[in-house]
PDB file of C-alpha atoms in Angstrom:
ATOM      1  CA  MET A   1     -16.133  52.197 180.584  1.00 79.00           C
ATOM      2  CA  THR A   2     -18.371  49.151 180.517  1.00 94.00           C
ATOM      3  CA  THR A   3     -18.688  47.033 183.643  1.00 96.00           C
ATOM      4  CA  ARG A   4     -20.071  43.505 183.666  1.00 98.00           C
ATOM      5  CA  LEU A   5     -22.593  42.888 186.443  1.00 98.00           C
ATOM      6  CA  ILE A   6     -23.221  39.257 187.372  1.00 98.00           C
ATOM      7  CA  TYR A   7     -26.152  38.180 189.544  1.00 98.00           C
ATOM      8  CA  PHE A   8     -26.379  34.945 191.533  1.00 97.00           C
ATOM      9  CA  ALA A   9     -29.180  32.831 193.078  1.00 95.00           C
ATOM     10  CA  TRP A  10     -32.327  34.741 194.067  1.00 94.00           C
ATOM     11  CA  VAL A  11     -30.772  38.084 193.112  1.00 97.00           C
ATOM     12  CA  ARG A  12     -30.612  36.769 189.520  1.00 97.00           C
ATOM     13  CA  GLU A  13     -34.129  35.335 189.709  1.00 96.00           C
ATOM     14  CA  ARG A  14     -35.661  38.595 190.926  1.00 96.00           C
ATOM     15  CA  ILE A  15     -33.774  40.827 188.464  1.00 97.00           C
ATOM     16  CA  GLY A  16     -34.518  38.419 185.616  1.00 97.00           C
ATOM     17  CA  VAL A  17     -31.094  38.272 183.941  1.00 97.00           C
ATOM     18  CA  PRO A  18     -27.911  36.399 184.889  1.00 98.00           C
ATOM     19  CA  GLU A  19     -25.599  39.228 183.851  1.00 98.00           C
ATOM     20  CA  GLU A  20     -25.434  42.493 181.952  1.00 98.00           C
ATOM     21  CA  ASP A  21     -22.900  45.028 180.730  1.00 98.00           C
ATOM     22  CA  VAL A  22     -23.562  48.580 181.904  1.00 97.00           C
ATOM     23  CA  ASN A  23     -22.027  52.004 181.601  1.00 95.00           C
ATOM     24  CA  LEU A  24     -22.242  53.365 185.113  1.00 94.00           C
ATOM     25  CA  PRO A  25     -23.452  56.954 185.393  1.00 94.00           C
ATOM     26  CA  ALA A  26     -21.264  59.657 186.904  1.00 93.00           C
ATOM     27  CA  GLY A  27     -21.409  59.711 190.686  1.00 95.00           C
ATOM     28  CA  ILE A  28     -21.444  55.947 191.154  1.00 96.00           C
ATOM     29  CA  GLU A  29     -18.234  55.591 193.143  1.00 97.00           C
ATOM     30  CA  THR A  30     -18.805  52.865 195.750  1.00 98.00           C
ATOM     31  CA  VAL A  31     -20.604  49.549 195.991  1.00 98.00           C
ATOM     32  CA  ALA A  32     -23.302  51.272 198.069  1.00 98.00           C
ATOM     33  CA  ASP A  33     -23.804  53.844 195.279  1.00 98.00           C
ATOM     34  CA  LEU A  34     -24.090  51.021 192.754  1.00 98.00           C
ATOM     35  CA  LEU A  35     -26.732  49.199 194.794  1.00 98.00           C
ATOM     36  CA  ARG A  36     -28.790  52.401 195.165  1.00 97.00           C
ATOM     37  CA  TRP A  37     -28.575  53.057 191.419  1.00 98.00           C
ATOM     38  CA  LEU A  38     -29.504  49.487 190.508  1.00 98.00           C
ATOM     39  CA  LYS A  39     -32.474  49.584 192.862  1.00 97.00           C
ATOM     40  CA  SER A  40     -33.817  52.567 190.901  1.00 96.00           C
ATOM     41  CA  ARG A  41     -33.715  50.691 187.566  1.00 97.00           C
ATOM     42  CA  GLY A  42     -37.057  48.927 187.862  1.00 96.00           C
ATOM     43  CA  GLU A  43     -39.318  46.633 189.820  1.00 97.00           C
ATOM     44  CA  GLY A  44     -37.151  43.499 189.568  1.00 97.00           C
ATOM     45  CA  TYR A  45     -34.069  45.362 190.767  1.00 98.00           C
ATOM     46  CA  GLU A  46     -36.023  47.034 193.549  1.00 97.00           C
ATOM     47  CA  HIS A  47     -37.352  43.661 194.705  1.00 96.00           C
ATOM     48  CA  ALA A  48     -33.914  41.997 194.564  1.00 96.00           C
ATOM     49  CA  LEU A  49     -32.212  44.862 196.399  1.00 97.00           C
ATOM     50  CA  GLN A  50     -34.898  45.863 198.881  1.00 95.00           C
ATOM     51  CA  TYR A  51     -32.475  44.983 201.709  1.00 94.00           C
ATOM     52  CA  PRO A  52     -29.131  46.079 200.246  1.00 94.00           C
ATOM     53  CA  ASP A  53     -27.231  45.484 203.502  1.00 94.00           C
ATOM     54  CA  VAL A  54     -27.574  41.700 203.070  1.00 95.00           C
ATOM     55  CA  ILE A  55     -26.226  41.676 199.511  1.00 97.00           C
ATOM     56  CA  ARG A  56     -22.646  40.425 199.224  1.00 97.00           C
ATOM     57  CA  VAL A  57     -20.501  41.868 196.464  1.00 98.00           C
ATOM     58  CA  ALA A  58     -17.307  40.840 194.693  1.00 98.00           C
ATOM     59  CA  ILE A  59     -15.237  43.152 192.499  1.00 98.00           C
ATOM     60  CA  ASN A  60     -13.030  41.337 189.998  1.00 97.00           C
ATOM     61  CA  GLN A  61     -13.686  38.100 191.957  1.00 96.00           C
ATOM     62  CA  GLU A  62     -12.708  39.473 195.389  1.00 96.00           C
ATOM     63  CA  HIS A  63     -15.333  39.987 198.096  1.00 96.00           C
ATOM     64  CA  VAL A  64     -15.539  43.612 199.228  1.00 98.00           C
ATOM     65  CA  GLU A  65     -17.441  45.815 201.673  1.00 97.00           C
ATOM     66  CA  HIS A  66     -20.151  48.204 200.476  1.00 98.00           C
ATOM     67  CA  ARG A  67     -17.882  51.221 201.104  1.00 98.00           C
ATOM     68  CA  GLU A  68     -15.332  49.886 198.567  1.00 98.00           C
ATOM     69  CA  LYS A  69     -14.624  52.082 195.530  1.00 97.00           C
ATOM     70  CA  ILE A  70     -15.592  50.518 192.197  1.00 96.00           C
ATOM     71  CA  ALA A  71     -13.364  52.600 189.902  1.00 92.00           C
ATOM     72  CA  GLY A  72     -11.758  50.379 187.290  1.00 90.00           C
ATOM     73  CA  ALA A  73     -13.923  47.340 188.082  1.00 95.00           C
ATOM     74  CA  ARG A  74     -14.285  45.046 185.068  1.00 96.00           C
ATOM     75  CA  GLU A  75     -16.705  42.696 186.832  1.00 98.00           C
ATOM     76  CA  ILE A  76     -18.996  43.142 189.824  1.00 98.00           C
ATOM     77  CA  ALA A  77     -20.924  40.160 191.185  1.00 98.00           C
ATOM     78  CA  LEU A  78     -23.924  40.380 193.509  1.00 98.00           C
ATOM     79  CA  PHE A  79     -24.813  37.482 195.814  1.00 95.00           C
ATOM     80  CA  PRO A  80     -27.507  36.831 198.395  1.00 92.00           C
ATOM     81  CA  PRO A  81     -26.355  36.038 201.932  1.00 86.00           C
ATOM     82  CA  MET A  82     -24.436  32.780 202.183  1.00 75.00           C
ATOM     83  CA  THR A  83     -25.890  29.962 204.216  1.00 65.00           C
ATOM     84  CA  GLY A  84     -24.388  26.641 204.953  1.00 57.00           C
ATOM     85  CA  GLY A  85     -24.419  23.624 207.105  1.00 51.00           C
TER      86      GLY A  85
END
């Protein structure tokens, strides 16, 4: 099953693409697993995800915790920490 990954703000800038469709390998079950796998995909990913705990994630447009299962996800978005004023 193909999953669309969408990257926002400096995550997108460091990875170098705004989005991509991927076939997740076996064993990628949670958001945390996904972040570890992405980090292993190259220098841009490693740089963007060097502090995975600060990355916010949405599955099918709903914010989730890193322990959330990703089975059946059509879209997963990765965001840097939110700041505001």
